[in-house]
Amino acid sequence: MAAKPDLKLVLCSPRGFCAGVVRAIDTVERALTIYGAPVYVRHEIVHNRYVVDSLRTKGAIFVEELAEIPDNTNAPVVFSAHGVPKSVPADAKSRNFFSLDATCPLVTKVHREAAIHFKRGREILLIGHSHHPEVVGTLGQLPPGAVTLIETAEDAATFEPKDPDNLAFVTQTTLSIDDTAGIVAILKGRFPNISGPHKEDICYATTNRQLAVKKVAPVVDALIVVGAPNSSNSQRLREVAEREGCPIAVLAQRASDLDWSRFEGIKSLGITAGASAPEVIVEEIMGAFAERYELHVETVSAAEENEFFPLPRSLRPDAAE
């Protein structure tokens, strides 16, 4: 039997689940433990098929809108990590649902910032991607027309405010650091008095995972991002790898997604995972490469993470007793 070719495999650190994702998944699992199945979840709890499917097998029922949930149910209704417009909790309350908010606290922070700017009478810009559930949720915190979405540098360059001295901006938490910095620079150049966040809106996990990819992408022949196509932070990781000069940068949900012809002849491979992708898939993909290559594994670290977000109050052990 021919010897397997050598492959240097560089793992990015940190990678995979962030504190907000852990909190959201634990919210559904804890609700299932306390209240039993079913537990309704509005939208995918996080953007990962493996996670959603595993929760579904435990009794979670995923819906896109509350209208899909039967009236008079006693089952908990969980709002996803991405956040929801204000109309959603109001609708849940009017239907007497027992709701649990799994919105990431860092998304909630953006909601609060936008509300404060609105109270102060400022025109608000939201840097983000239209139709992403986090953006839909942030736009839905305030009356229609109160927030203008800025998606590109061109949007920033052509936006015409009502009052250039009375502006504020917030951002989606899962954007590219570099793209966002470029858009913010344009806005600050045009409107020097624009108010921004006291602390960066792009979350620590998005930032750290992008920094790790920036270290690894230039020194490997290919890089795999474990994540879903509808995961913003995962797509940004792939784009960062391409921008940093990695010849092959692919997004994969499972090992079965890999097109092996793309990896022919590589000597080195980087692997990272989006904030909603479980480590078990990283291990699955490593296993698939181990069948074909003699792996030499090393880890490149960009930051240490020890963040922890507590569960919603009603699910904490002291509240459930």
Short mmCIF file of N, CA and C in Angstrom, two decimals, residues 106-200:
data_model
loop_
_atom_site.label_atom_id
_atom_site.label_comp_id
_atom_site.label_asym_id
_atom_site.label_seq_id
_atom_site.Cartn_x
_atom_site.Cartn_y
_atom_site.Cartn_z
N LEU A 106 -24.51 40.59 22.92
CA LEU A 106 -23.79 41.59 22.13
C LEU A 106 -24.69 42.18 21.04
N VAL A 107 -25.69 41.42 20.59
CA VAL A 107 -26.69 41.96 19.67
C VAL A 107 -27.63 42.89 20.44
N THR A 108 -28.02 42.46 21.64
CA THR A 108 -28.87 43.31 22.49
C THR A 108 -28.20 44.65 22.76
N LYS A 109 -26.88 44.65 22.92
CA LYS A 109 -26.12 45.88 23.12
C LYS A 109 -26.32 46.85 21.94
N VAL A 110 -26.31 46.31 20.71
CA VAL A 110 -26.53 47.14 19.53
C VAL A 110 -27.95 47.71 19.53
N HIS A 111 -28.92 46.87 19.92
CA HIS A 111 -30.31 47.33 20.02
C HIS A 111 -30.41 48.52 20.98
N ARG A 112 -29.74 48.40 22.12
CA ARG A 112 -29.81 49.47 23.13
C ARG A 112 -29.14 50.75 22.61
N GLU A 113 -28.01 50.59 21.94
CA GLU A 113 -27.33 51.76 21.37
C GLU A 113 -28.25 52.50 20.40
N ALA A 114 -28.91 51.73 19.52
CA ALA A 114 -29.80 52.34 18.54
C ALA A 114 -30.95 53.08 19.24
N ALA A 115 -31.49 52.46 20.29
CA ALA A 115 -32.60 53.09 21.02
C ALA A 115 -32.16 54.40 21.69
N ILE A 116 -30.95 54.42 22.23
CA ILE A 116 -30.44 55.64 22.87
C ILE A 116 -30.25 56.75 21.83
N HIS A 117 -29.68 56.41 20.69
CA HIS A 117 -29.51 57.42 19.63
C HIS A 117 -30.87 57.98 19.20
N PHE A 118 -31.86 57.07 19.09
CA PHE A 118 -33.20 57.49 18.67
C PHE A 118 -33.80 58.46 19.70
N LYS A 119 -33.65 58.13 20.98
CA LYS A 119 -34.17 59.01 22.04
C LYS A 119 -33.53 60.39 21.98
N ARG A 120 -32.28 60.42 21.57
CA ARG A 120 -31.55 61.69 21.48
C ARG A 120 -31.80 62.41 20.17
N GLY A 121 -32.70 61.87 19.36
CA GLY A 121 -33.13 62.56 18.15
C GLY A 121 -32.17 62.43 16.97
N ARG A 122 -31.27 61.47 17.03
CA ARG A 122 -30.29 61.32 15.95
C ARG A 122 -30.83 60.47 14.80
N GLU A 123 -30.38 60.78 13.61
CA GLU A 123 -30.64 59.93 12.46
C GLU A 123 -29.63 58.76 12.54
N ILE A 124 -30.12 57.53 12.41
CA ILE A 124 -29.28 56.36 12.69
C ILE A 124 -28.97 55.60 11.41
N LEU A 125 -27.69 55.24 11.27
CA LEU A 125 -27.24 54.38 10.18
C LEU A 125 -26.87 53.01 10.76
N LEU A 126 -27.30 51.96 10.09
CA LEU A 126 -26.93 50.61 10.48
C LEU A 126 -26.07 50.01 9.38
N ILE A 127 -24.82 49.73 9.69
CA ILE A 127 -23.92 49.07 8.74
C ILE A 127 -24.17 47.57 8.84
N GLY A 128 -24.61 46.96 7.74
CA GLY A 128 -24.94 45.54 7.79
C GLY A 128 -25.47 45.04 6.46
N HIS A 129 -25.90 43.78 6.45
CA HIS A 129 -26.39 43.12 5.24
C HIS A 129 -27.92 42.98 5.32
N SER A 130 -28.59 43.51 4.31
CA SER A 130 -30.06 43.45 4.31
C SER A 130 -30.53 42.00 4.34
N HIS A 131 -31.65 41.78 4.96
CA HIS A 131 -32.33 40.48 5.06
C HIS A 131 -31.65 39.52 6.04
N HIS A 132 -30.44 39.83 6.53
CA HIS A 132 -29.88 38.98 7.59
C HIS A 132 -30.76 39.15 8.82
N PRO A 133 -31.09 38.06 9.53
CA PRO A 133 -32.03 38.18 10.66
C PRO A 133 -31.56 39.16 11.74
N GLU A 134 -30.25 39.28 11.94
CA GLU A 134 -29.78 40.24 12.94
C GLU A 134 -30.11 41.67 12.53
N VAL A 135 -29.94 41.97 11.24
CA VAL A 135 -30.25 43.31 10.73
C VAL A 135 -31.75 43.56 10.78
N VAL A 136 -32.54 42.55 10.40
CA VAL A 136 -34.01 42.69 10.48
C VAL A 136 -34.43 42.99 11.92
N GLY A 137 -33.80 42.29 12.88
CA GLY A 137 -34.12 42.51 14.29
C GLY A 137 -33.74 43.91 14.77
N THR A 138 -32.56 44.39 14.34
CA THR A 138 -32.12 45.72 14.77
C THR A 138 -32.99 46.80 14.15
N LEU A 139 -33.28 46.67 12.86
CA LEU A 139 -34.17 47.65 12.20
C LEU A 139 -35.53 47.68 12.90
N GLY A 140 -35.96 46.50 13.37
CA GLY A 140 -37.28 46.38 13.99
C GLY A 140 -37.36 46.87 15.42
N GLN A 141 -36.25 47.41 15.97
CA GLN A 141 -36.30 47.97 17.32
C GLN A 141 -36.93 49.36 17.33
N LEU A 142 -36.96 50.01 16.18
CA LEU A 142 -37.38 51.41 16.10
C LEU A 142 -38.43 51.58 15.01
N PRO A 143 -39.14 52.72 15.02
CA PRO A 143 -40.19 52.92 14.01
C PRO A 143 -39.63 52.89 12.59
N PRO A 144 -40.46 52.51 11.62
CA PRO A 144 -40.01 52.48 10.22
C PRO A 144 -39.42 53.83 9.81
N GLY A 145 -38.30 53.78 9.12
CA GLY A 145 -37.66 55.01 8.65
C GLY A 145 -36.67 55.62 9.61
N ALA A 146 -36.62 55.12 10.86
CA ALA A 146 -35.70 55.70 11.85
C ALA A 146 -34.26 55.29 11.60
N VAL A 147 -34.07 54.14 10.91
CA VAL A 147 -32.73 53.61 10.67
C VAL A 147 -32.54 53.42 9.17
N THR A 148 -31.39 53.87 8.66
CA THR A 148 -31.03 53.66 7.26
C THR A 148 -29.94 52.61 7.18
N LEU A 149 -30.12 51.62 6.31
CA LEU A 149 -29.14 50.55 6.17
C LEU A 149 -28.03 50.96 5.21
N ILE A 150 -26.80 50.81 5.65
CA ILE A 150 -25.62 51.07 4.81
C ILE A 150 -24.92 49.73 4.60
N GLU A 151 -24.95 49.24 3.35
CA GLU A 151 -24.37 47.92 3.07
C GLU A 151 -22.96 48.00 2.47
N THR A 152 -22.66 49.07 1.76
CA THR A 152 -21.40 49.14 1.02
C THR A 152 -20.72 50.49 1.21
N ALA A 153 -19.47 50.54 0.78
CA ALA A 153 -18.74 51.81 0.79
C ALA A 153 -19.44 52.84 -0.09
N GLU A 154 -20.03 52.37 -1.19
CA GLU A 154 -20.76 53.29 -2.08
C GLU A 154 -21.97 53.89 -1.37
N ASP A 155 -22.68 53.04 -0.59
CA ASP A 155 -23.81 53.56 0.19
C ASP A 155 -23.34 54.67 1.13
N ALA A 156 -22.18 54.44 1.78
CA ALA A 156 -21.65 55.43 2.72
C ALA A 156 -21.26 56.72 2.02
N ALA A 157 -20.76 56.58 0.79
CA ALA A 157 -20.29 57.76 0.04
C ALA A 157 -21.43 58.58 -0.54
N THR A 158 -22.59 57.95 -0.74
CA THR A 158 -23.69 58.66 -1.41
C THR A 158 -24.85 59.02 -0.47
N PHE A 159 -24.81 58.51 0.76
CA PHE A 159 -25.91 58.79 1.70
C PHE A 159 -26.03 60.29 1.97
N GLU A 160 -27.25 60.77 1.93
CA GLU A 160 -27.51 62.20 2.20
C GLU A 160 -28.37 62.33 3.45
N PRO A 161 -27.81 62.82 4.55
CA PRO A 161 -28.56 62.91 5.81
C PRO A 161 -29.47 64.13 5.85
N LYS A 162 -30.42 64.07 6.77
CA LYS A 162 -31.26 65.25 7.01
C LYS A 162 -30.43 66.35 7.66
N ASP A 163 -29.58 65.95 8.62
CA ASP A 163 -28.71 66.90 9.33
C ASP A 163 -27.35 66.22 9.55
N PRO A 164 -26.32 66.64 8.82
CA PRO A 164 -25.02 65.97 8.91
C PRO A 164 -24.37 66.05 10.29
N ASP A 165 -24.87 66.95 11.13
CA ASP A 165 -24.30 67.07 12.48
C ASP A 165 -25.10 66.32 13.53
N ASN A 166 -26.10 65.56 13.10
CA ASN A 166 -26.95 64.85 14.06
C ASN A 166 -27.13 63.40 13.63
N LEU A 167 -25.97 62.73 13.45
CA LEU A 167 -25.97 61.36 12.94
C LEU A 167 -25.34 60.40 13.94
N ALA A 168 -25.72 59.12 13.84
CA ALA A 168 -25.08 58.07 14.63
C ALA A 168 -25.06 56.79 13.80
N PHE A 169 -24.12 55.90 14.11
CA PHE A 169 -24.11 54.62 13.41
C PHE A 169 -23.93 53.48 14.41
N VAL A 170 -24.50 52.33 14.05
CA VAL A 170 -24.28 51.06 14.75
C VAL A 170 -23.97 50.03 13.66
N THR A 171 -23.46 48.85 14.06
CA THR A 171 -23.15 47.85 13.04
C THR A 171 -23.66 46.47 13.45
N GLN A 172 -23.91 45.66 12.42
CA GLN A 172 -24.14 44.23 12.62
C GLN A 172 -22.91 43.65 13.31
N THR A 173 -23.09 42.63 14.15
CA THR A 173 -21.98 42.14 14.96
C THR A 173 -21.06 41.18 14.21
N THR A 174 -21.48 40.69 13.03
CA THR A 174 -20.74 39.60 12.38
C THR A 174 -20.10 40.03 11.06
N LEU A 175 -19.75 41.29 10.93
CA LEU A 175 -19.20 41.80 9.68
C LEU A 175 -17.69 41.59 9.58
N SER A 176 -17.16 41.82 8.38
CA SER A 176 -15.71 41.87 8.17
C SER A 176 -15.16 43.11 8.86
N ILE A 177 -14.12 42.91 9.67
CA ILE A 177 -13.50 44.05 10.36
C ILE A 177 -13.01 45.08 9.34
N ASP A 178 -12.35 44.60 8.30
CA ASP A 178 -11.73 45.51 7.33
C ASP A 178 -12.78 46.25 6.50
N ASP A 179 -13.80 45.52 6.02
CA ASP A 179 -14.85 46.17 5.24
C ASP A 179 -15.54 47.25 6.07
N THR A 180 -15.84 46.91 7.32
CA THR A 180 -16.56 47.84 8.18
C THR A 180 -15.70 49.06 8.48
N ALA A 181 -14.42 48.84 8.74
CA ALA A 181 -13.51 49.96 9.00
C ALA A 181 -13.49 50.92 7.81
N GLY A 182 -13.52 50.37 6.61
CA GLY A 182 -13.54 51.22 5.41
C GLY A 182 -14.80 52.06 5.32
N ILE A 183 -15.94 51.43 5.61
CA ILE A 183 -17.22 52.16 5.56
C ILE A 183 -17.27 53.23 6.65
N VAL A 184 -16.82 52.88 7.86
CA VAL A 184 -16.81 53.85 8.97
C VAL A 184 -15.89 55.03 8.63
N ALA A 185 -14.75 54.74 8.00
CA ALA A 185 -13.82 55.82 7.64
C ALA A 185 -14.47 56.80 6.66
N ILE A 186 -15.23 56.27 5.71
CA ILE A 186 -15.93 57.14 4.76
C ILE A 186 -16.95 58.01 5.49
N LEU A 187 -17.74 57.39 6.37
CA LEU A 187 -18.76 58.14 7.12
C LEU A 187 -18.13 59.22 7.99
N LYS A 188 -17.04 58.87 8.69
CA LYS A 188 -16.39 59.85 9.57
C LYS A 188 -15.72 60.96 8.77
N GLY A 189 -15.23 60.60 7.57
CA GLY A 189 -14.65 61.62 6.70
C GLY A 189 -15.68 62.61 6.21
N ARG A 190 -16.88 62.12 5.89
CA ARG A 190 -17.95 63.00 5.38
C ARG A 190 -18.67 63.72 6.51
N PHE A 191 -18.80 63.03 7.65
CA PHE A 191 -19.59 63.58 8.77
C PHE A 191 -18.76 63.50 10.05
N PRO A 192 -17.86 64.45 10.27
CA PRO A 192 -16.94 64.37 11.42
C PRO A 192 -17.63 64.27 12.78
N ASN A 193 -18.86 64.72 12.87
CA ASN A 193 -19.55 64.72 14.17
C ASN A 193 -20.43 63.48 14.38
N ILE A 194 -20.32 62.49 13.49
CA ILE A 194 -21.16 61.29 13.63
C ILE A 194 -20.80 60.56 14.93
N SER A 195 -21.83 60.09 15.63
CA SER A 195 -21.61 59.35 16.88
C SER A 195 -21.52 57.86 16.57
N GLY A 196 -20.53 57.19 17.17
CA GLY A 196 -20.36 55.75 16.99
C GLY A 196 -20.45 55.04 18.32
N PRO A 197 -20.32 53.72 18.30
CA PRO A 197 -20.38 52.95 19.55
C PRO A 197 -19.20 53.30 20.46
N HIS A 198 -19.44 53.26 21.77
CA HIS A 198 -18.34 53.45 22.72
C HIS A 198 -17.33 52.32 22.57
N LYS A 199 -17.86 51.12 22.32
CA LYS A 199 -17.00 49.94 22.11
C LYS A 199 -17.46 49.30 20.82
N GLU A 200 -16.51 48.80 20.06
CA GLU A 200 -16.78 48.19 18.76
C GLU A 200 -18.01 47.29 18.79
#
